[in-house]
Amino acid sequence: MIRRLRPVFGIFLVGAIFAAMSHPSLAAWIVAGLGEEPRRGLSAERLLALATHHLGLAALGLALVAALGLGLGILVTRAVAAPLRGGIDGIAAAAQAVPPVVMVALALPILGFGGPPTLLALVAYGIMPILRGTVGALESVSPEAREAAEALGFTPIQVLLRVELPLALPGLVDALRTALVLAIATTAVGALAGASTLGTPIVAGLQNQNVLPMLQGALATAALAFLCDAVLLGLASLVSADRARQ
């Protein structure tokens, strides 16, 4: 078990270091070391509040992306929907080709300020990694495993749920980890639409030419990405270990 969780500890440690560096005292020291005068930064309480709201938006966006990406990935790997694969993949690629900043700006007149434009950008920017990761993971499952399950009388749904998805789990986790990091990074862009995220101090710092809040926002965003990645990887490792014991 310790061996399985060893990579998790490393990722978590990096996230913890970034979180510590975003503290106003340490961030001010870093800014001074860069030759800039530390001006007013964010308090630890304010930074934590922004991180909490940031995480909520990112989690909601990731849930939407996971549902769409996994669902479409499963769909296009079924024989009945195979002709749709190229079109669905092309739409997902086109959605990711639009920069999140542009997506948020285009959505503002329709969806207004705050969370909705941010969620649209999260879905558009994150669906392709999960879609392609799901397809790749399912296609890597041995045909012999499917044939053996069918020989035992499994229905197509049972083959999917009891054979394909469990065997594809490592690839699915990798796709979700990629989408998670993208979601946390993209959520920062929501500050341009008025969403209260860790991008808020970055935007404010740019407007006021204040490096300290910019640095705090960037470090806190990186910390959140590493910490959440460690949690997801840890949960996947525990699930894999539990399945191995069964």
PDB file of C-alpha atoms in Angstrom:
ATOM      1  CA  MET A   1       0.000   0.000   0.000  1.00  0.00           C
ATOM      2  CA  ILE A   2       2.780   2.451   0.893  1.00  0.00           C
ATOM      3  CA  ARG A   3       4.451   1.723  -2.437  1.00  0.00           C
ATOM      4  CA  ARG A   4       1.219   2.503  -4.300  1.00  0.00           C
ATOM      5  CA  LEU A   5       0.775   5.787  -2.448  1.00  0.00           C
ATOM      6  CA  ARG A   6       4.391   6.953  -2.782  1.00  0.00           C
ATOM      7  CA  PRO A   7       3.726   9.063  -5.922  1.00  0.00           C
ATOM      8  CA  VAL A   8       0.749  10.613  -4.131  1.00  0.00           C
ATOM      9  CA  PHE A   9       2.955  11.850  -1.294  1.00  0.00           C
ATOM     10  CA  GLY A  10       5.315  13.559  -3.742  1.00  0.00           C
ATOM     11  CA  ILE A  11       2.499  15.363  -5.566  1.00  0.00           C
ATOM     12  CA  PHE A  12       0.874  16.341  -2.265  1.00  0.00           C
ATOM     13  CA  LEU A  13       4.168  17.705  -0.951  1.00  0.00           C
ATOM     14  CA  VAL A  14       4.610  19.935  -4.000  1.00  0.00           C
ATOM     15  CA  GLY A  15       1.061  21.236  -3.546  1.00  0.00           C
ATOM     16  CA  ALA A  16       1.677  21.917   0.141  1.00  0.00           C
ATOM     17  CA  ILE A  17       4.858  23.848  -0.694  1.00  0.00           C
ATOM     18  CA  PHE A  18       3.017  26.010  -3.229  1.00  0.00           C
ATOM     19  CA  ALA A  19       0.230  26.605  -0.701  1.00  0.00           C
ATOM     20  CA  ALA A  20       2.744  27.727   1.917  1.00  0.00           C
ATOM     21  CA  MET A  21       4.425  30.024  -0.600  1.00  0.00           C
ATOM     22  CA  SER A  22       1.089  31.724  -1.328  1.00  0.00           C
ATOM     23  CA  HIS A  23       0.819  32.851   2.313  1.00  0.00           C
ATOM     24  CA  PRO A  24       1.093  36.654   2.432  1.00  0.00           C
ATOM     25  CA  SER A  25       4.285  36.620   4.517  1.00  0.00           C
ATOM     26  CA  LEU A  26       6.172  34.170   2.321  1.00  0.00           C
ATOM     27  CA  ALA A  27       4.795  35.648  -0.904  1.00  0.00           C
ATOM     28  CA  ALA A  28       5.936  39.111   0.173  1.00  0.00           C
ATOM     29  CA  TRP A  29       9.407  37.734   0.883  1.00  0.00           C
ATOM     30  CA  ILE A  30       9.525  36.164  -2.592  1.00  0.00           C
ATOM     31  CA  VAL A  31       8.428  39.416  -4.240  1.00  0.00           C
ATOM     32  CA  ALA A  32      11.118  41.309  -2.351  1.00  0.00           C
ATOM     33  CA  GLY A  33      13.660  38.726  -3.490  1.00  0.00           C
ATOM     34  CA  LEU A  34      12.608  39.401  -7.089  1.00  0.00           C
ATOM     35  CA  GLY A  35      13.486  43.054  -6.633  1.00  0.00           C
ATOM     36  CA  GLU A  36       9.890  44.312  -6.383  1.00  0.00           C
ATOM     37  CA  GLU A  37       8.439  46.271  -3.503  1.00  0.00           C
ATOM     38  CA  PRO A  38       5.839  44.139  -1.692  1.00  0.00           C
ATOM     39  CA  ARG A  39       2.592  46.057  -1.609  1.00  0.00           C
ATOM     40  CA  ARG A  40      -0.744  45.072  -0.137  1.00  0.00           C
ATOM     41  CA  GLY A  41      -1.504  41.391  -0.631  1.00  0.00           C
ATOM     42  CA  LEU A  42      -4.363  39.082   0.226  1.00  0.00           C
ATOM     43  CA  SER A  43      -4.849  37.792   3.748  1.00  0.00           C
ATOM     44  CA  ALA A  44      -4.745  34.051   4.309  1.00  0.00           C
ATOM     45  CA  GLU A  45      -8.473  34.096   5.117  1.00  0.00           C
ATOM     46  CA  ARG A  46      -9.354  35.841   1.855  1.00  0.00           C
ATOM     47  CA  LEU A  47      -7.112  33.505  -0.122  1.00  0.00           C
ATOM     48  CA  LEU A  48      -8.796  30.484   1.478  1.00  0.00           C
ATOM     49  CA  ALA A  49     -12.257  31.852   0.666  1.00  0.00           C
ATOM     50  CA  LEU A  50     -11.290  32.376  -2.970  1.00  0.00           C
ATOM     51  CA  ALA A  51      -9.753  28.886  -3.118  1.00  0.00           C
ATOM     52  CA  THR A  52     -12.960  27.361  -1.734  1.00  0.00           C
ATOM     53  CA  HIS A  53     -15.129  29.080  -4.347  1.00  0.00           C
ATOM     54  CA  HIS A  54     -12.580  28.279  -7.044  1.00  0.00           C
ATOM     55  CA  LEU A  55     -12.642  24.600  -6.076  1.00  0.00           C
ATOM     56  CA  GLY A  56     -16.444  24.506  -6.116  1.00  0.00           C
ATOM     57  CA  LEU A  57     -16.622  25.905  -9.650  1.00  0.00           C
ATOM     58  CA  ALA A  58     -13.840  23.624 -10.878  1.00  0.00           C
ATOM     59  CA  ALA A  59     -15.490  20.558  -9.304  1.00  0.00           C
ATOM     60  CA  LEU A  60     -18.835  21.351 -10.924  1.00  0.00           C
ATOM     61  CA  GLY A  61     -17.155  21.891 -14.285  1.00  0.00           C
ATOM     62  CA  LEU A  62     -15.195  18.649 -13.919  1.00  0.00           C
ATOM     63  CA  ALA A  63     -18.398  16.744 -13.087  1.00  0.00           C
ATOM     64  CA  LEU A  64     -20.056  18.069 -16.253  1.00  0.00           C
ATOM     65  CA  VAL A  65     -16.987  17.306 -18.349  1.00  0.00           C
ATOM     66  CA  ALA A  66     -16.634  13.815 -16.882  1.00  0.00           C
ATOM     67  CA  ALA A  67     -20.289  12.984 -17.544  1.00  0.00           C
ATOM     68  CA  LEU A  68     -20.122  14.222 -21.135  1.00  0.00           C
ATOM     69  CA  GLY A  69     -16.653  12.914 -21.925  1.00  0.00           C
ATOM     70  CA  LEU A  70     -17.154   9.464 -20.416  1.00  0.00           C
ATOM     71  CA  GLY A  71     -20.631   9.153 -21.893  1.00  0.00           C
ATOM     72  CA  LEU A  72     -19.548  10.143 -25.390  1.00  0.00           C
ATOM     73  CA  GLY A  73     -16.390   8.048 -25.127  1.00  0.00           C
ATOM     74  CA  ILE A  74     -18.426   4.966 -24.245  1.00  0.00           C
ATOM     75  CA  LEU A  75     -20.959   5.765 -26.956  1.00  0.00           C
ATOM     76  CA  VAL A  76     -18.478   6.035 -29.843  1.00  0.00           C
ATOM     77  CA  THR A  77     -16.772   2.769 -28.851  1.00  0.00           C
ATOM     78  CA  ARG A  78     -20.051   0.906 -29.361  1.00  0.00           C
ATOM     79  CA  ALA A  79     -20.528  -0.548 -32.830  1.00  0.00           C
ATOM     80  CA  VAL A  80     -23.899   1.154 -33.309  1.00  0.00           C
ATOM     81  CA  ALA A  81     -22.415   4.652 -32.871  1.00  0.00           C
ATOM     82  CA  ALA A  82     -19.025   4.093 -34.505  1.00  0.00           C
ATOM     83  CA  PRO A  83     -19.934   6.261 -37.564  1.00  0.00           C
ATOM     84  CA  LEU A  84     -20.419   9.240 -35.225  1.00  0.00           C
ATOM     85  CA  ARG A  85     -16.916   9.017 -33.787  1.00  0.00           C
ATOM     86  CA  GLY A  86     -15.198  11.346 -36.249  1.00  0.00           C
ATOM     87  CA  GLY A  87     -17.832  14.056 -35.930  1.00  0.00           C
ATOM     88  CA  ILE A  88     -17.930  13.974 -32.129  1.00  0.00           C
ATOM     89  CA  ASP A  89     -14.139  14.016 -31.897  1.00  0.00           C
ATOM     90  CA  GLY A  90     -13.982  16.947 -34.332  1.00  0.00           C
ATOM     91  CA  ILE A  91     -16.506  18.980 -32.333  1.00  0.00           C
ATOM     92  CA  ALA A  92     -14.581  18.329 -29.106  1.00  0.00           C
ATOM     93  CA  ALA A  93     -11.310  19.346 -30.755  1.00  0.00           C
ATOM     94  CA  ALA A  94     -12.875  22.523 -32.164  1.00  0.00           C
ATOM     95  CA  ALA A  95     -14.251  23.424 -28.724  1.00  0.00           C
ATOM     96  CA  GLN A  96     -10.813  23.101 -27.153  1.00  0.00           C
ATOM     97  CA  ALA A  97      -9.245  25.156 -29.942  1.00  0.00           C
ATOM     98  CA  VAL A  98     -11.142  28.233 -28.722  1.00  0.00           C
ATOM     99  CA  PRO A  99      -9.120  29.899 -25.924  1.00  0.00           C
ATOM    100  CA  PRO A 100     -11.001  29.985 -22.593  1.00  0.00           C
ATOM    101  CA  VAL A 101     -10.705  33.780 -22.454  1.00  0.00           C
ATOM    102  CA  VAL A 102     -12.488  34.062 -25.800  1.00  0.00           C
ATOM    103  CA  MET A 103     -15.130  31.544 -24.738  1.00  0.00           C
ATOM    104  CA  VAL A 104     -15.863  33.513 -21.575  1.00  0.00           C
ATOM    105  CA  ALA A 105     -16.042  36.785 -23.516  1.00  0.00           C
ATOM    106  CA  LEU A 106     -18.418  35.344 -26.112  1.00  0.00           C
ATOM    107  CA  ALA A 107     -20.665  33.851 -23.429  1.00  0.00           C
ATOM    108  CA  LEU A 108     -20.984  37.041 -21.375  1.00  0.00           C
ATOM    109  CA  PRO A 109     -23.805  38.671 -23.402  1.00  0.00           C
ATOM    110  CA  ILE A 110     -25.858  35.474 -23.215  1.00  0.00           C
ATOM    111  CA  LEU A 111     -25.033  33.943 -19.843  1.00  0.00           C
ATOM    112  CA  GLY A 112     -24.153  37.080 -17.902  1.00  0.00           C
ATOM    113  CA  PHE A 113     -21.396  37.471 -15.326  1.00  0.00           C
ATOM    114  CA  GLY A 114     -20.158  34.983 -12.754  1.00  0.00           C
ATOM    115  CA  GLY A 115     -20.170  31.203 -12.856  1.00  0.00           C
ATOM    116  CA  PRO A 116     -22.124  30.266 -16.015  1.00  0.00           C
ATOM    117  CA  PRO A 117     -19.590  31.602 -18.571  1.00  0.00           C
ATOM    118  CA  THR A 118     -16.824  29.964 -16.559  1.00  0.00           C
ATOM    119  CA  LEU A 119     -18.603  26.611 -16.597  1.00  0.00           C
ATOM    120  CA  LEU A 120     -19.099  26.866 -20.356  1.00  0.00           C
ATOM    121  CA  ALA A 121     -15.365  27.452 -20.812  1.00  0.00           C
ATOM    122  CA  LEU A 122     -14.594  24.515 -18.493  1.00  0.00           C
ATOM    123  CA  VAL A 123     -16.793  22.147 -20.478  1.00  0.00           C
ATOM    124  CA  ALA A 124     -15.515  23.326 -23.853  1.00  0.00           C
ATOM    125  CA  TYR A 125     -11.874  23.150 -22.824  1.00  0.00           C
ATOM    126  CA  GLY A 126     -11.988  19.910 -20.850  1.00  0.00           C
ATOM    127  CA  ILE A 127     -14.181  17.541 -22.812  1.00  0.00           C
ATOM    128  CA  MET A 128     -11.601  16.449 -25.396  1.00  0.00           C
ATOM    129  CA  PRO A 129      -9.013  14.980 -22.961  1.00  0.00           C
ATOM    130  CA  ILE A 130     -11.654  12.854 -21.251  1.00  0.00           C
ATOM    131  CA  LEU A 131     -13.316  11.853 -24.524  1.00  0.00           C
ATOM    132  CA  ARG A 132     -10.071  10.707 -26.129  1.00  0.00           C
ATOM    133  CA  GLY A 133      -8.779   9.220 -22.885  1.00  0.00           C
ATOM    134  CA  THR A 134     -11.962   7.186 -22.496  1.00  0.00           C
ATOM    135  CA  VAL A 135     -11.820   5.943 -26.067  1.00  0.00           C
ATOM    136  CA  GLY A 136      -8.160   5.011 -25.736  1.00  0.00           C
ATOM    137  CA  ALA A 137      -8.677   3.244 -22.407  1.00  0.00           C
ATOM    138  CA  LEU A 138     -11.628   1.205 -23.647  1.00  0.00           C
ATOM    139  CA  GLU A 139      -9.888   0.275 -26.876  1.00  0.00           C
ATOM    140  CA  SER A 140      -6.895  -0.977 -24.890  1.00  0.00           C
ATOM    141  CA  VAL A 141      -9.042  -3.638 -23.224  1.00  0.00           C
ATOM    142  CA  SER A 142      -8.140  -7.070 -24.554  1.00  0.00           C
ATOM    143  CA  PRO A 143     -10.687  -8.454 -27.050  1.00  0.00           C
ATOM    144  CA  GLU A 144     -10.183 -11.830 -25.400  1.00  0.00           C
ATOM    145  CA  ALA A 145     -11.556 -10.441 -22.132  1.00  0.00           C
ATOM    146  CA  ARG A 146     -14.706  -9.278 -23.894  1.00  0.00           C
ATOM    147  CA  GLU A 147     -15.098 -12.574 -25.726  1.00  0.00           C
ATOM    148  CA  ALA A 148     -14.681 -14.531 -22.500  1.00  0.00           C
ATOM    149  CA  ALA A 149     -17.358 -12.431 -20.803  1.00  0.00           C
ATOM    150  CA  GLU A 150     -19.730 -12.904 -23.735  1.00  0.00           C
ATOM    151  CA  ALA A 151     -19.083 -16.643 -23.648  1.00  0.00           C
ATOM    152  CA  LEU A 152     -20.173 -16.643 -20.006  1.00  0.00           C
ATOM    153  CA  GLY A 153     -23.472 -15.095 -21.055  1.00  0.00           C
ATOM    154  CA  PHE A 154     -22.823 -11.480 -20.055  1.00  0.00           C
ATOM    155  CA  THR A 155     -25.060  -8.888 -21.676  1.00  0.00           C
ATOM    156  CA  PRO A 156     -23.415  -5.905 -23.440  1.00  0.00           C
ATOM    157  CA  ILE A 157     -24.101  -3.716 -20.390  1.00  0.00           C
ATOM    158  CA  GLN A 158     -22.565  -6.309 -18.071  1.00  0.00           C
ATOM    159  CA  VAL A 159     -19.503  -6.576 -20.316  1.00  0.00           C
ATOM    160  CA  LEU A 160     -19.102  -2.800 -20.143  1.00  0.00           C
ATOM    161  CA  LEU A 161     -19.637  -2.445 -16.387  1.00  0.00           C
ATOM    162  CA  ARG A 162     -17.932  -5.615 -15.148  1.00  0.00           C
ATOM    163  CA  VAL A 163     -15.140  -6.086 -17.671  1.00  0.00           C
ATOM    164  CA  GLU A 164     -14.336  -3.071 -19.854  1.00  0.00           C
ATOM    165  CA  LEU A 165     -14.576  -0.231 -17.339  1.00  0.00           C
ATOM    166  CA  PRO A 166     -12.630  -2.006 -14.551  1.00  0.00           C
ATOM    167  CA  LEU A 167      -9.850  -2.967 -16.970  1.00  0.00           C
ATOM    168  CA  ALA A 168      -9.819   0.545 -18.454  1.00  0.00           C
ATOM    169  CA  LEU A 169      -9.688   2.215 -15.025  1.00  0.00           C
ATOM    170  CA  PRO A 170      -5.989   3.288 -15.135  1.00  0.00           C
ATOM    171  CA  GLY A 171      -6.495   5.068 -18.458  1.00  0.00           C
ATOM    172  CA  LEU A 172      -9.718   6.662 -17.263  1.00  0.00           C
ATOM    173  CA  VAL A 173      -7.995   7.965 -14.135  1.00  0.00           C
ATOM    174  CA  ASP A 174      -5.214   9.500 -16.240  1.00  0.00           C
ATOM    175  CA  ALA A 175      -7.825  11.251 -18.399  1.00  0.00           C
ATOM    176  CA  LEU A 176      -9.653  12.554 -15.326  1.00  0.00           C
ATOM    177  CA  ARG A 177      -6.394  13.815 -13.812  1.00  0.00           C
ATOM    178  CA  THR A 178      -5.650  15.775 -16.992  1.00  0.00           C
ATOM    179  CA  ALA A 179      -9.163  17.215 -17.037  1.00  0.00           C
ATOM    180  CA  LEU A 180      -8.901  18.089 -13.337  1.00  0.00           C
ATOM    181  CA  VAL A 181      -5.738  20.161 -13.813  1.00  0.00           C
ATOM    182  CA  LEU A 182      -7.265  21.868 -16.857  1.00  0.00           C
ATOM    183  CA  ALA A 183     -10.442  22.633 -14.893  1.00  0.00           C
ATOM    184  CA  ILE A 184      -8.564  24.243 -12.014  1.00  0.00           C
ATOM    185  CA  ALA A 185      -6.376  26.273 -14.373  1.00  0.00           C
ATOM    186  CA  THR A 186      -9.301  27.360 -16.559  1.00  0.00           C
ATOM    187  CA  THR A 187     -11.453  28.364 -13.591  1.00  0.00           C
ATOM    188  CA  ALA A 188      -8.992  31.166 -12.893  1.00  0.00           C
ATOM    189  CA  VAL A 189     -10.071  32.739 -16.194  1.00  0.00           C
ATOM    190  CA  GLY A 190     -13.562  33.079 -14.739  1.00  0.00           C
ATOM    191  CA  ALA A 191     -12.332  36.125 -12.835  1.00  0.00           C
ATOM    192  CA  LEU A 192     -12.605  38.035 -16.121  1.00  0.00           C
ATOM    193  CA  ALA A 193     -16.352  37.335 -16.023  1.00  0.00           C
ATOM    194  CA  GLY A 194     -16.643  38.449 -12.421  1.00  0.00           C
ATOM    195  CA  ALA A 195     -16.492  34.987 -10.845  1.00  0.00           C
ATOM    196  CA  SER A 196     -14.821  34.931  -7.443  1.00  0.00           C
ATOM    197  CA  THR A 197     -11.843  32.646  -8.059  1.00  0.00           C
ATOM    198  CA  LEU A 198      -8.100  32.566  -7.508  1.00  0.00           C
ATOM    199  CA  GLY A 199      -7.842  34.447 -10.775  1.00  0.00           C
ATOM    200  CA  THR A 200      -9.394  37.483  -9.058  1.00  0.00           C
ATOM    201  CA  PRO A 201      -6.153  38.632  -7.363  1.00  0.00           C
ATOM    202  CA  ILE A 202      -4.254  37.982 -10.608  1.00  0.00           C
ATOM    203  CA  VAL A 203      -6.576  40.272 -12.559  1.00  0.00           C
ATOM    204  CA  ALA A 204      -6.551  42.872  -9.789  1.00  0.00           C
ATOM    205  CA  GLY A 205      -2.769  42.724  -9.593  1.00  0.00           C
ATOM    206  CA  LEU A 206      -2.469  43.282 -13.332  1.00  0.00           C
ATOM    207  CA  GLN A 207      -4.800  46.263 -13.155  1.00  0.00           C
ATOM    208  CA  ASN A 208      -2.961  47.822 -10.193  1.00  0.00           C
ATOM    209  CA  GLN A 209       0.525  46.694 -11.220  1.00  0.00           C
ATOM    210  CA  ASN A 210       0.829  44.900  -7.892  1.00  0.00           C
ATOM    211  CA  VAL A 211       2.954  41.756  -8.152  1.00  0.00           C
ATOM    212  CA  LEU A 212       2.126  40.385  -4.696  1.00  0.00           C
ATOM    213  CA  PRO A 213      -1.550  39.395  -5.240  1.00  0.00           C
ATOM    214  CA  MET A 214      -0.689  38.136  -8.711  1.00  0.00           C
ATOM    215  CA  LEU A 215       1.921  35.823  -7.231  1.00  0.00           C
ATOM    216  CA  GLN A 216      -0.414  34.699  -4.456  1.00  0.00           C
ATOM    217  CA  GLY A 217      -3.177  33.855  -6.930  1.00  0.00           C
ATOM    218  CA  ALA A 218      -0.831  31.953  -9.228  1.00  0.00           C
ATOM    219  CA  LEU A 219       0.775  29.977  -6.391  1.00  0.00           C
ATOM    220  CA  ALA A 220      -2.561  29.166  -4.791  1.00  0.00           C
ATOM    221  CA  THR A 221      -3.950  27.960  -8.137  1.00  0.00           C
ATOM    222  CA  ALA A 222      -0.930  25.698  -8.630  1.00  0.00           C
ATOM    223  CA  ALA A 223      -1.266  24.423  -5.060  1.00  0.00           C
ATOM    224  CA  LEU A 224      -4.926  23.587  -5.601  1.00  0.00           C
ATOM    225  CA  ALA A 225      -4.134  21.697  -8.813  1.00  0.00           C
ATOM    226  CA  PHE A 226      -1.397  19.599  -7.179  1.00  0.00           C
ATOM    227  CA  LEU A 227      -3.400  18.871  -4.016  1.00  0.00           C
ATOM    228  CA  CYS A 228      -6.523  17.831  -5.925  1.00  0.00           C
ATOM    229  CA  ASP A 229      -4.435  15.708  -8.286  1.00  0.00           C
ATOM    230  CA  ALA A 230      -2.904  13.955  -5.263  1.00  0.00           C
ATOM    231  CA  VAL A 231      -6.347  13.275  -3.781  1.00  0.00           C
ATOM    232  CA  LEU A 232      -7.667  11.837  -7.063  1.00  0.00           C
ATOM    233  CA  LEU A 233      -4.583   9.684  -7.574  1.00  0.00           C
ATOM    234  CA  GLY A 234      -4.754   8.496  -3.968  1.00  0.00           C
ATOM    235  CA  LEU A 235      -8.405   7.478  -4.306  1.00  0.00           C
ATOM    236  CA  ALA A 236      -7.636   5.622  -7.539  1.00  0.00           C
ATOM    237  CA  SER A 237      -4.729   3.819  -5.858  1.00  0.00           C
ATOM    238  CA  LEU A 238      -6.933   2.756  -2.956  1.00  0.00           C
ATOM    239  CA  VAL A 239      -9.611   1.466  -5.329  1.00  0.00           C
ATOM    240  CA  SER A 240      -7.018  -0.485  -7.317  1.00  0.00           C
ATOM    241  CA  ALA A 241      -5.570  -1.959  -4.132  1.00  0.00           C
ATOM    242  CA  ASP A 242      -9.019  -2.960  -2.939  1.00  0.00           C
ATOM    243  CA  ARG A 243      -9.801  -4.659  -6.262  1.00  0.00           C
ATOM    244  CA  ALA A 244      -6.468  -6.492  -6.134  1.00  0.00           C
ATOM    245  CA  ARG A 245      -7.340  -7.932  -2.723  1.00  0.00           C
ATOM    246  CA  GLN A 246     -10.707  -9.211  -3.919  1.00  0.00           C
TER     247      GLN A 246
END
